[in-house]
mmCIF file of N, CA and C in Angstrom:
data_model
loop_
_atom_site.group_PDB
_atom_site.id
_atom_site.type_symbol
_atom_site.label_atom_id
_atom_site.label_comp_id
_atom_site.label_asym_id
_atom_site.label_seq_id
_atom_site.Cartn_x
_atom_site.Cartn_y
_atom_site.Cartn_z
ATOM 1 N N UNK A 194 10.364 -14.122 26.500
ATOM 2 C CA UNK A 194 10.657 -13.178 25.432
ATOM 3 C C UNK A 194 9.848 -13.529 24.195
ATOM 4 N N UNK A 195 9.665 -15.247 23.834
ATOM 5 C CA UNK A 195 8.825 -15.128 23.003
ATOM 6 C C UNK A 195 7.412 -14.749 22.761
ATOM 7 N N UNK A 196 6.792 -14.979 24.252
ATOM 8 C CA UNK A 196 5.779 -14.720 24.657
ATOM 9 C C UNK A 196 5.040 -13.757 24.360
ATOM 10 N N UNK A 197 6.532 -12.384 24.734
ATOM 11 C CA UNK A 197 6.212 -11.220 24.201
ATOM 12 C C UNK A 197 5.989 -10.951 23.025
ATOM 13 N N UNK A 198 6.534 -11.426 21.933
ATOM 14 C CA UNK A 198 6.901 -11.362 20.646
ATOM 15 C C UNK A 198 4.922 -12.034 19.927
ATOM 16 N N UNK A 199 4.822 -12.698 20.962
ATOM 17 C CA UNK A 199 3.413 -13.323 20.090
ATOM 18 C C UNK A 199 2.536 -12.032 20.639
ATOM 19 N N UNK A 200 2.509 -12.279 21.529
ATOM 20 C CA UNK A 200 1.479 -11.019 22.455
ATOM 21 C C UNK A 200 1.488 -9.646 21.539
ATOM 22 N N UNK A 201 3.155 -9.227 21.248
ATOM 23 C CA UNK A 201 2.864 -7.986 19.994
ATOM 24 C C UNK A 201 2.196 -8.234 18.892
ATOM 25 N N UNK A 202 2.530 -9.193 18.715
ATOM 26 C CA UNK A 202 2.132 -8.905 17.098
ATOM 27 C C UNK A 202 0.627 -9.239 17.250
ATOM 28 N N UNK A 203 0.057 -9.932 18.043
ATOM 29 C CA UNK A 203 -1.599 -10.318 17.978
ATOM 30 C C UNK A 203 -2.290 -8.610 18.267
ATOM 31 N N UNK A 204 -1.312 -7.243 18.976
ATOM 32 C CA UNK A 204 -1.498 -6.367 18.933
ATOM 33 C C UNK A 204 -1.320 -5.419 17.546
ATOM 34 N N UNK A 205 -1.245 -6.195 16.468
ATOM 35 C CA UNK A 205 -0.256 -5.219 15.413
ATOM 36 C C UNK A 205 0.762 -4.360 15.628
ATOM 37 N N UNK A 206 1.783 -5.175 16.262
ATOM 38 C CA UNK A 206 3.087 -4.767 16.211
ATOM 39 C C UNK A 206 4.266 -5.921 15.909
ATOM 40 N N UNK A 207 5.401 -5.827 15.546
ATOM 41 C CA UNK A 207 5.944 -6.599 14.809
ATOM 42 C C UNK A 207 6.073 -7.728 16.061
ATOM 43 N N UNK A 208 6.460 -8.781 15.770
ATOM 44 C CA UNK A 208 6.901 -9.704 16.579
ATOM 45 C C UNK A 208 8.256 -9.839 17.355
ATOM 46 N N UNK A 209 9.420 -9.052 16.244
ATOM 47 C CA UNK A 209 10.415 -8.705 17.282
ATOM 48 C C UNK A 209 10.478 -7.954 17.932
ATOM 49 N N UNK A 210 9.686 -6.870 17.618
ATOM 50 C CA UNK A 210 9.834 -5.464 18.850
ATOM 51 C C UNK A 210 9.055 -5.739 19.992
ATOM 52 N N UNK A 211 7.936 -7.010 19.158
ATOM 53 C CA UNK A 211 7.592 -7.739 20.601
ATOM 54 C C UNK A 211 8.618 -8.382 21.703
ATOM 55 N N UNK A 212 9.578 -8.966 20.844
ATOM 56 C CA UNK A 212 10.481 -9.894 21.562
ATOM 57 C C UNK A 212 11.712 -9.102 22.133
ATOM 58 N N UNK A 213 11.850 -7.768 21.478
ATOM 59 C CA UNK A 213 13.223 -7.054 21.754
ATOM 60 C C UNK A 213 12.378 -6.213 23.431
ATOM 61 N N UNK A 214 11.460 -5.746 23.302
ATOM 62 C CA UNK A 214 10.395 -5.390 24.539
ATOM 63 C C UNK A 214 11.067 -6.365 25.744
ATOM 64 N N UNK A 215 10.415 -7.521 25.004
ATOM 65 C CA UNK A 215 10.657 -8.517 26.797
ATOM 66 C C UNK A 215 12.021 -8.601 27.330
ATOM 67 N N UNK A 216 13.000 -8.761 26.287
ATOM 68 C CA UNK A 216 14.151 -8.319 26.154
ATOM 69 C C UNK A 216 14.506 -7.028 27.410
ATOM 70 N N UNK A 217 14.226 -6.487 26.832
ATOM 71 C CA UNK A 217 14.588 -5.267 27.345
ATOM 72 C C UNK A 217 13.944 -5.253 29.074
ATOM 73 N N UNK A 218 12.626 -5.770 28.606
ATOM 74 C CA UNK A 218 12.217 -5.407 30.183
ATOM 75 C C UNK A 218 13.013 -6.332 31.506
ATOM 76 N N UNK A 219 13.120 -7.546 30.300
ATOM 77 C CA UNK A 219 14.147 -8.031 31.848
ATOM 78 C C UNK A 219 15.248 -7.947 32.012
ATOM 79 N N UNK A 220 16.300 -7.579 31.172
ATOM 80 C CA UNK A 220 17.771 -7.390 31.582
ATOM 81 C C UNK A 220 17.653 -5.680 30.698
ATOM 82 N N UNK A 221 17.119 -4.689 30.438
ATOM 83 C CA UNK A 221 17.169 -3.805 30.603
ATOM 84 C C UNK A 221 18.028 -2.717 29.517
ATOM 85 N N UNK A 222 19.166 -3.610 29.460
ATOM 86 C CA UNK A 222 20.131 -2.924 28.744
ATOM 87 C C UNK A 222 21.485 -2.050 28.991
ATOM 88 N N UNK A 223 22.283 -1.584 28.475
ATOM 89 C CA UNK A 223 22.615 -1.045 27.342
ATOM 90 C C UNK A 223 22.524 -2.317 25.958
ATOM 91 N N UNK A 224 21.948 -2.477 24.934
ATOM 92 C CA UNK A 224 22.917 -3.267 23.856
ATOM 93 C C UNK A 224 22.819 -2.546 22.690
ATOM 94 N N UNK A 225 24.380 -2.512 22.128
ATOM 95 C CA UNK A 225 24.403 -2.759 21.183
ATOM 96 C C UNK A 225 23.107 -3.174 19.840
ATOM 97 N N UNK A 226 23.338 -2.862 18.959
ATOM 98 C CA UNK A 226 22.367 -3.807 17.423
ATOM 99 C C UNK A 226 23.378 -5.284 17.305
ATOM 100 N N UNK A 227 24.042 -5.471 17.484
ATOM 101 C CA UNK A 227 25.206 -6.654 17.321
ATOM 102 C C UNK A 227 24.435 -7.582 17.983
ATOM 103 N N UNK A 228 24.754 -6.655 19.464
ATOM 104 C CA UNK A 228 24.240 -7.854 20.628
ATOM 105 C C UNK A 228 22.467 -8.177 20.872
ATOM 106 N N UNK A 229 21.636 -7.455 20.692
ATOM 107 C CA UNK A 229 20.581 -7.318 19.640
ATOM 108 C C UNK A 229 20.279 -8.846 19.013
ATOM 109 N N UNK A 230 20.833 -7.965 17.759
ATOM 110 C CA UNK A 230 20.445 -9.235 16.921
ATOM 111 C C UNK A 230 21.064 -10.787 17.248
ATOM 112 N N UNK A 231 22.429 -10.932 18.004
ATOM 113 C CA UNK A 231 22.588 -11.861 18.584
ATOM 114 C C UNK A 231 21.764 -12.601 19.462
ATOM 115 N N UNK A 232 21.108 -12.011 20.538
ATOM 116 C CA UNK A 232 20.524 -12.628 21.160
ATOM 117 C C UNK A 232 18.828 -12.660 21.040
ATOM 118 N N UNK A 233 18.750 -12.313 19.964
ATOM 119 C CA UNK A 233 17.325 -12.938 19.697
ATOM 120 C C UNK A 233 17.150 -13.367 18.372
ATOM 121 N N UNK A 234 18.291 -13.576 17.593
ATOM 122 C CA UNK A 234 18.533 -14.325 16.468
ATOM 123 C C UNK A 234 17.836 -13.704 15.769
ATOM 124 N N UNK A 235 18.015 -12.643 15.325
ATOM 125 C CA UNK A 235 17.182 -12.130 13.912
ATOM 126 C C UNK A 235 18.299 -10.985 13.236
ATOM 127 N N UNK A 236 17.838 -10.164 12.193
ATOM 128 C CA UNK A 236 19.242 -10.062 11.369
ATOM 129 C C UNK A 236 19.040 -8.346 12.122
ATOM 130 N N UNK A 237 20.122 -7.663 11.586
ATOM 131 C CA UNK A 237 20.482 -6.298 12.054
ATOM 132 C C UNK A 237 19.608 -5.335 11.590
ATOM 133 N N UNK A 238 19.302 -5.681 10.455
ATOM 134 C CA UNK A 238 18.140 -4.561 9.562
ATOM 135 C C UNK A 238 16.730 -4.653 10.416
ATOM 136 N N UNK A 239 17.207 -5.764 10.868
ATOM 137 C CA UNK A 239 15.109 -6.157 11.802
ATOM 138 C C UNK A 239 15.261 -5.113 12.798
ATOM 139 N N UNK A 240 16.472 -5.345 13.540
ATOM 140 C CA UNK A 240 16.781 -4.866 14.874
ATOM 141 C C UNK A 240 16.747 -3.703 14.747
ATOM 142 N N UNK A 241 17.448 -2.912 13.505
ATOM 143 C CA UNK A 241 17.535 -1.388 13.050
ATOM 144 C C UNK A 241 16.150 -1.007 13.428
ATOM 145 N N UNK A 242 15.500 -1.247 12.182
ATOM 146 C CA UNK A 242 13.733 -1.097 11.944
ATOM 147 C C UNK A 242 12.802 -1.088 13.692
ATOM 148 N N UNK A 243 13.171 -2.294 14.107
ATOM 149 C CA UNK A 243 12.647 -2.258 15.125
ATOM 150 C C UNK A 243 13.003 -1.122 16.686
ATOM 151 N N UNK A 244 14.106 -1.185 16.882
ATOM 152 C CA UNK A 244 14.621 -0.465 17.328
ATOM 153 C C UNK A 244 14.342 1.190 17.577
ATOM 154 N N UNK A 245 13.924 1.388 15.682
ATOM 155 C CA UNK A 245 13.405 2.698 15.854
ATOM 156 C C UNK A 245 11.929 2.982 16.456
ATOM 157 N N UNK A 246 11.028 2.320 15.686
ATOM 158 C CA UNK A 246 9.835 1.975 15.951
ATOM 159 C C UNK A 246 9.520 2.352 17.742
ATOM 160 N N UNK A 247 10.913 1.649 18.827
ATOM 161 C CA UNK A 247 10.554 1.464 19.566
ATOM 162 C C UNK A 247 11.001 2.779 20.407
ATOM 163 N N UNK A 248 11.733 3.640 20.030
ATOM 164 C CA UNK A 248 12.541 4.268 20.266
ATOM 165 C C UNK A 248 11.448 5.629 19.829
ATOM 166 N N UNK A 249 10.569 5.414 18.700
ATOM 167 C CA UNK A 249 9.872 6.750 18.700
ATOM 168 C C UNK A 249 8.863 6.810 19.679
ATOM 169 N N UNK A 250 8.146 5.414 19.708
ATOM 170 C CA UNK A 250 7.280 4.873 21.086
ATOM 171 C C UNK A 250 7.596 5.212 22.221
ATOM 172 N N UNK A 251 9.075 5.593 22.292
ATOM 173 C CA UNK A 251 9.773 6.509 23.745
ATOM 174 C C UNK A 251 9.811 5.426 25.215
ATOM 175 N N UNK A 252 9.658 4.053 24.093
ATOM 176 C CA UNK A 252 10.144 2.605 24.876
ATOM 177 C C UNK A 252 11.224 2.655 25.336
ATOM 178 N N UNK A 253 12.347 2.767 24.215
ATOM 179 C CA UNK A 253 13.435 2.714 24.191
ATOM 180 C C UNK A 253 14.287 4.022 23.895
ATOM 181 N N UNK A 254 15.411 4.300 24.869
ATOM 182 C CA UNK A 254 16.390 5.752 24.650
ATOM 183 C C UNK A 254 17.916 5.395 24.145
ATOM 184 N N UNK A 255 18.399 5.992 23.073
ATOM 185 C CA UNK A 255 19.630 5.772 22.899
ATOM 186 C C UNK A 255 20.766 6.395 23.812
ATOM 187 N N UNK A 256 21.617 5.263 24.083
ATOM 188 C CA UNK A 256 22.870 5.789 24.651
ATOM 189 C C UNK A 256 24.606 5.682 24.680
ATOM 190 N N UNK A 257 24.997 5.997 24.638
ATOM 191 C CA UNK A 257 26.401 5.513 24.598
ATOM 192 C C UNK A 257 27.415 5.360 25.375
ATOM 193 N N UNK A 258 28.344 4.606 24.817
ATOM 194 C CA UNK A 258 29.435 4.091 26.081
ATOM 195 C C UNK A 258 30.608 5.168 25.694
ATOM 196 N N UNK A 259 31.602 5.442 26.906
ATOM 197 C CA UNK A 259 32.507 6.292 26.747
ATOM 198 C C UNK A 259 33.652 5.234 25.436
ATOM 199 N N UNK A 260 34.030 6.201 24.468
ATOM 200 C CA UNK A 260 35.235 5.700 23.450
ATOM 201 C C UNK A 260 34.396 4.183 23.174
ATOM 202 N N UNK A 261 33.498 4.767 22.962
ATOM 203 C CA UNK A 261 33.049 3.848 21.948
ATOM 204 C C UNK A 261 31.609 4.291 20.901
ATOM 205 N N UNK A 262 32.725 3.732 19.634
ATOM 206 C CA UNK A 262 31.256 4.574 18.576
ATOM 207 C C UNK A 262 29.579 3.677 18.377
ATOM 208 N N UNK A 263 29.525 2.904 18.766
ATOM 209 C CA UNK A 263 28.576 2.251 18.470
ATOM 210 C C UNK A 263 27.284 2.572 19.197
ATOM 211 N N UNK A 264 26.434 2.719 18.631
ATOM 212 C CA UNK A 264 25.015 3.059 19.199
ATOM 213 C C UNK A 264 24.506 1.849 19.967
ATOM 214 N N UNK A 265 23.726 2.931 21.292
ATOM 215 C CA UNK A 265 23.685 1.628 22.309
ATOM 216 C C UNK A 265 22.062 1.957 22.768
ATOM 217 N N UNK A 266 21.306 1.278 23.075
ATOM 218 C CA UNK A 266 20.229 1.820 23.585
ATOM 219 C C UNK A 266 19.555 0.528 24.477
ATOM 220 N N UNK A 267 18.878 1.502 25.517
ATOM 221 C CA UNK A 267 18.256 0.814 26.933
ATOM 222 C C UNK A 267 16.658 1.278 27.066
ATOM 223 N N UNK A 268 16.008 0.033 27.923
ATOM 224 C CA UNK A 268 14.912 0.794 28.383
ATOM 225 C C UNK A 268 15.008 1.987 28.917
ATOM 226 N N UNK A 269 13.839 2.250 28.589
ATOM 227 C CA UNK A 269 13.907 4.068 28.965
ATOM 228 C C UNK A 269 13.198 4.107 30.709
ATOM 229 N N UNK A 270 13.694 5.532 30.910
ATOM 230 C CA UNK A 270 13.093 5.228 32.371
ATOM 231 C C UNK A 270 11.932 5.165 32.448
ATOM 232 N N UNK A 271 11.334 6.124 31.897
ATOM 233 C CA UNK A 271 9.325 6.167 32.149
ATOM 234 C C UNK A 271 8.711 5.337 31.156
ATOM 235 N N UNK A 272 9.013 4.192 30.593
ATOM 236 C CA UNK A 272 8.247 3.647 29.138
ATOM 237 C C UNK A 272 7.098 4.013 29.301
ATOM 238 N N UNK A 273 5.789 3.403 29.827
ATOM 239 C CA UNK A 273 4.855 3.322 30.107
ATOM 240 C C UNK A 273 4.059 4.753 30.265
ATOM 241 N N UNK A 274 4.749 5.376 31.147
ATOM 242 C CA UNK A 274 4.505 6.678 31.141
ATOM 243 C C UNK A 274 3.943 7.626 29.552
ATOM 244 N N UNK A 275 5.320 7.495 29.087
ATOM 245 C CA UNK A 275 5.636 7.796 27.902
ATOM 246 C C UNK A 275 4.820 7.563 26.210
ATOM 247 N N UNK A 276 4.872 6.071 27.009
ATOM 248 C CA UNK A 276 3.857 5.060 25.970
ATOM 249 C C UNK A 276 2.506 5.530 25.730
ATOM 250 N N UNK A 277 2.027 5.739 27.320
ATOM 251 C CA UNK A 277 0.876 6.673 27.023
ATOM 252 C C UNK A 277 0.228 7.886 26.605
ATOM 253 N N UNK A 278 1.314 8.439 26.881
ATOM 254 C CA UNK A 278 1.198 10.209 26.504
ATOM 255 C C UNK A 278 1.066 9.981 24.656
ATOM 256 N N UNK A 279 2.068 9.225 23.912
ATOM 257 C CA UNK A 279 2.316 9.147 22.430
ATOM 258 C C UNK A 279 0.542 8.379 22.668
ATOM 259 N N UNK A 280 -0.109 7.306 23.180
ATOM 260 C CA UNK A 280 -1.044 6.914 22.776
ATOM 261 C C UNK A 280 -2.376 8.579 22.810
ATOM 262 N N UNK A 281 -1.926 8.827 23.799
ATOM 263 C CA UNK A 281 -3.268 9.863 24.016
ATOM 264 C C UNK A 281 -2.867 10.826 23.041
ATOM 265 N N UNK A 282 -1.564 10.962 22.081
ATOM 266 C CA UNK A 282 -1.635 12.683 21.404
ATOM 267 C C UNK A 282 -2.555 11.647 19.777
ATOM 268 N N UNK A 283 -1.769 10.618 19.778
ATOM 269 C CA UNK A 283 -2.778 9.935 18.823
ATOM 270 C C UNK A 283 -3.856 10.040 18.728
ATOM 271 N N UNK A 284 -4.803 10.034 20.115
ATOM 272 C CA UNK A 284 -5.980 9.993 20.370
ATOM 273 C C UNK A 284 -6.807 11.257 20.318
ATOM 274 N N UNK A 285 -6.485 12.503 20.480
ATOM 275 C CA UNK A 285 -6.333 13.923 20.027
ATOM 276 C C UNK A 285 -6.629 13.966 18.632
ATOM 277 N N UNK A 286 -4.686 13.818 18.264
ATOM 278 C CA UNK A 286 -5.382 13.665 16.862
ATOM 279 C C UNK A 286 -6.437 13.370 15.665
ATOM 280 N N UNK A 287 -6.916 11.965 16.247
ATOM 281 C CA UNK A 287 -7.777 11.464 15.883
ATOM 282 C C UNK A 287 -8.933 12.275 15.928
ATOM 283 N N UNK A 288 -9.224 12.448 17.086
ATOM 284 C CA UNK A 288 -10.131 13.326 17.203
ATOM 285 C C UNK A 288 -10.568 14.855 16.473
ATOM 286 N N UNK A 289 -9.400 15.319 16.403
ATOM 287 C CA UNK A 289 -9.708 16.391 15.682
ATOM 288 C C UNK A 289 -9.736 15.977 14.364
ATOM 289 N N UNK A 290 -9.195 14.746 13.100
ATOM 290 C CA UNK A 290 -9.520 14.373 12.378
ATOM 291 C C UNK A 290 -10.665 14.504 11.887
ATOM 292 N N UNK A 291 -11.997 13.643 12.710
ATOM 293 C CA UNK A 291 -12.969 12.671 12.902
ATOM 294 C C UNK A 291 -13.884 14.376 12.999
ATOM 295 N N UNK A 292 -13.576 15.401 13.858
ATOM 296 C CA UNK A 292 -14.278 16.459 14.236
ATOM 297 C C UNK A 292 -13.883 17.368 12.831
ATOM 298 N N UNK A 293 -12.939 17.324 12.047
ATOM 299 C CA UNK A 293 -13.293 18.209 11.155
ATOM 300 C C UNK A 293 -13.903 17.430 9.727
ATOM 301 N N UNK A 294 -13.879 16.087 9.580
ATOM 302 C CA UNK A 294 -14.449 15.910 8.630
ATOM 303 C C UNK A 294 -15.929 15.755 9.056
ATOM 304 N N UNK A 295 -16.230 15.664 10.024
ATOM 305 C CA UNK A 295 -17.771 16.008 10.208
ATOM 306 C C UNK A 295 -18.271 17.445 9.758
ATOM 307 N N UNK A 296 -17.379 18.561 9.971
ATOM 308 C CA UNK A 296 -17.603 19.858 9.719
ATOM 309 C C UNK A 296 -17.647 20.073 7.651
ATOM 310 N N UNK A 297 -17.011 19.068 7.889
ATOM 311 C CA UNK A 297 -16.688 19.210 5.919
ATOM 312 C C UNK A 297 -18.058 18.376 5.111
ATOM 313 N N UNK A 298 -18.445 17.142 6.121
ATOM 314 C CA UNK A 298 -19.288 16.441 4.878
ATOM 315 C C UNK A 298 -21.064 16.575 5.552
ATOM 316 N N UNK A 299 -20.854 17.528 6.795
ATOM 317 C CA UNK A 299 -22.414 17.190 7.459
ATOM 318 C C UNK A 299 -23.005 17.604 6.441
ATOM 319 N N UNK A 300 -22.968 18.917 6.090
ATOM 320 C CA UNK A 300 -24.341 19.228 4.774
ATOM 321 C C UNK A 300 -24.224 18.179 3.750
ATOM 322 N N UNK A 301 -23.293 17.908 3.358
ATOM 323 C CA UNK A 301 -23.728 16.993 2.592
ATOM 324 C C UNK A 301 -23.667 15.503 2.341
ATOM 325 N N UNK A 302 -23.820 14.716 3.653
ATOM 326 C CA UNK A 302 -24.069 13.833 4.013
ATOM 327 C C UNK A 302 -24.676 13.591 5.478
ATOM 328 N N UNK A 303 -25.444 14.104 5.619
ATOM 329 C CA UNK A 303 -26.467 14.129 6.814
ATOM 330 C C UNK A 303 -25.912 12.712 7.509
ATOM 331 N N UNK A 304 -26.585 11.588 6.781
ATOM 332 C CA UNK A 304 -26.611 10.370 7.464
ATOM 333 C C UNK A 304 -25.120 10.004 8.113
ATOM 334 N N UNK A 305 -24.324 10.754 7.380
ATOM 335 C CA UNK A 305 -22.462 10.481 8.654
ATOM 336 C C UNK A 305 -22.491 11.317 9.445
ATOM 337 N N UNK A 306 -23.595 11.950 9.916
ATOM 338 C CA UNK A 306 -23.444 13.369 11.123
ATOM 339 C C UNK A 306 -23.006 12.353 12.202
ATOM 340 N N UNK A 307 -24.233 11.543 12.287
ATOM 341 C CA UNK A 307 -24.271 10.531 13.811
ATOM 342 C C UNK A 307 -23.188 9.467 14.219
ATOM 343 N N UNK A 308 -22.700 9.108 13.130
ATOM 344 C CA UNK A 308 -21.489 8.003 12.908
ATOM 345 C C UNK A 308 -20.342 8.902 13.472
ATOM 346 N N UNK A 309 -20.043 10.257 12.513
ATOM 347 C CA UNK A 309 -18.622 10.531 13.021
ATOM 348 C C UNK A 309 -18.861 11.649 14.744
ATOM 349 N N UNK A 310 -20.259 11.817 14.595
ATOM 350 C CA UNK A 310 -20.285 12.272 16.107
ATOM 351 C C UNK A 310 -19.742 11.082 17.145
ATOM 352 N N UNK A 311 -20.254 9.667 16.739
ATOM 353 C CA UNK A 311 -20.465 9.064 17.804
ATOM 354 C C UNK A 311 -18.867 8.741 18.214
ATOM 355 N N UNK A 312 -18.356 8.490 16.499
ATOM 356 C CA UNK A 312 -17.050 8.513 16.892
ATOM 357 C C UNK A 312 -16.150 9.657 17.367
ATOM 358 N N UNK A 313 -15.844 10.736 17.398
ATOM 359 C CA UNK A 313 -15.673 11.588 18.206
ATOM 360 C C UNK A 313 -15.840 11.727 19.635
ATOM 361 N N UNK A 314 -16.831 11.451 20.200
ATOM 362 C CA UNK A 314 -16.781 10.533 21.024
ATOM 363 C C UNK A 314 -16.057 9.667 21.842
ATOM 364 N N UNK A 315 -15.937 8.968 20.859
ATOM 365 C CA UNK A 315 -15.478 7.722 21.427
ATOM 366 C C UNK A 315 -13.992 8.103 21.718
ATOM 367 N N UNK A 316 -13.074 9.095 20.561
ATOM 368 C CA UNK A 316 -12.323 9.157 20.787
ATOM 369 C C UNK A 316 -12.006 10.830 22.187
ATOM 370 N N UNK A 317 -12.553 11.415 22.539
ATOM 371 C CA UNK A 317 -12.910 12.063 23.320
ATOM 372 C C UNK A 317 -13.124 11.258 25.119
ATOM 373 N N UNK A 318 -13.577 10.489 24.685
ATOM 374 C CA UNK A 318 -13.637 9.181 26.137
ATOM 375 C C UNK A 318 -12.003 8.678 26.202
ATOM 376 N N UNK A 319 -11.563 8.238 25.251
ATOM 377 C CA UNK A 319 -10.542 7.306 25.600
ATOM 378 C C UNK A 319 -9.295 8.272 25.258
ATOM 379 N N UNK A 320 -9.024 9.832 24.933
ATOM 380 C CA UNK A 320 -7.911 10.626 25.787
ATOM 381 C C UNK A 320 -8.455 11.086 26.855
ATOM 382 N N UNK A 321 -9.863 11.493 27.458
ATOM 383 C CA UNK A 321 -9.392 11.329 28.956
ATOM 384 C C UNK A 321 -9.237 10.292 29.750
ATOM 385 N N UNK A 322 -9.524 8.767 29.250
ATOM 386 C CA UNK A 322 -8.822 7.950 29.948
ATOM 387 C C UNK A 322 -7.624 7.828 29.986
ATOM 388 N N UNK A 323 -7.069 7.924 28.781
ATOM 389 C CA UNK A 323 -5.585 8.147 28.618
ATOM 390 C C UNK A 323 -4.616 9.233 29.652
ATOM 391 N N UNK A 324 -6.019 10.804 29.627
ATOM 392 C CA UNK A 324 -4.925 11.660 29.845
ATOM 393 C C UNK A 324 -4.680 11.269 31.695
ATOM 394 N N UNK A 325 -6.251 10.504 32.366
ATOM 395 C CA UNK A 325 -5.793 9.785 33.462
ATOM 396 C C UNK A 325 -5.129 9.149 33.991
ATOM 397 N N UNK A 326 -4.736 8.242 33.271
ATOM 398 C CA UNK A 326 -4.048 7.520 33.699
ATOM 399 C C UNK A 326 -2.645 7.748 33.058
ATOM 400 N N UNK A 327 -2.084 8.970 32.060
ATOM 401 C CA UNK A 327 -0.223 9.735 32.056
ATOM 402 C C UNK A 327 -0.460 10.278 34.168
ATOM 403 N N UNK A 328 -1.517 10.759 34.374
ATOM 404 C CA UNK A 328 -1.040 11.671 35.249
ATOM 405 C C UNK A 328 -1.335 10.818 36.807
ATOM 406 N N UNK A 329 -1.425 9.756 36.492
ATOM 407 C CA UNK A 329 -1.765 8.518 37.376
ATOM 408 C C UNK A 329 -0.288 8.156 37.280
ATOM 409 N N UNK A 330 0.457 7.516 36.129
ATOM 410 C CA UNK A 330 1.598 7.105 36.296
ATOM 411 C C UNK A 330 2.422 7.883 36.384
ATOM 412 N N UNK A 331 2.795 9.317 35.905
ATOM 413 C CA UNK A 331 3.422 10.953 36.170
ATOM 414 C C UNK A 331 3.663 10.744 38.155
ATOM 415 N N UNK A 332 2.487 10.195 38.472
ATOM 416 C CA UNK A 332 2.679 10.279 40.349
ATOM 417 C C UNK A 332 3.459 9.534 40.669
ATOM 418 N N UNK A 333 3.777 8.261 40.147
ATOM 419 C CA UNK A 333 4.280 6.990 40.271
ATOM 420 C C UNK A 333 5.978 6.999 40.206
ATOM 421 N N UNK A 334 6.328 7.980 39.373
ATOM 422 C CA UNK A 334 8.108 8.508 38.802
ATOM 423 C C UNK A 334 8.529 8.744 40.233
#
């Protein structure tokens, strides 16, 4: 679990959502934020924060127990799946970013034609790797 926790963050991601990840991947879940922050010793606000983070990443799904109010959340079924699709709409995005400020500054900056072409590009290569491999793991469910 810590492992994980170093491995995130050398990715720029926090170190507990690194550690709540490994967490999760091996005993899975339901927990609690209580049990959470209990068992990886860090405070509730981390776990909150993190939690969401991981939860918009579509890592993690909230769920609940019958007669009981407390928010509970588990690995999700498709992470990975999932993980990728949010990486590739990023990668879109980007792209159309990168493609309209080329449209805005080519006349008048010639010399960024080739830069933000190339980047365009680049990001153009890596959603269809992306969009390969959602529909590579899409087979796999």
């Amino acid at each position: 679990i810590e492992r994980m926790g170093l491995a995130a963050e050398a990715e720029g991601l926090t170190r507990i959502a690194g550690r709540m990840n490994g967490l999760f991947f091996l005993y899975g879940g339901p927990f609690s934020f209580s049990e959470l922050a209990q068992r990886l010793q860090v405070s509730r606000a981390s776990v909150s924060t993190n939690v969401r983070m991981l939860r918009d990443l579509v890592i993690l799904e909230q769920v609940s127990k019958p007669g009981d109010r407390q928010d509970y959340y588990q690995l999700a079924e498709h992470p990975f799946s999932s993980l990728m699709a949010g990486y590739l709409k990023r990668m879109e995005h980007m792209e159309r970013i990168v493609r309209e400020a080329d449209d805005a500054v080519c006349d008048k900056l010639p010399e960024a034609h080739g830069r933000l072409q190339n980047m365009a590009r680049f990001y153009a290569a890596a959603k269809e790797s992306a969009q390969a491999l959602v529909e590579r793991l899409d087979t796999l469910k």
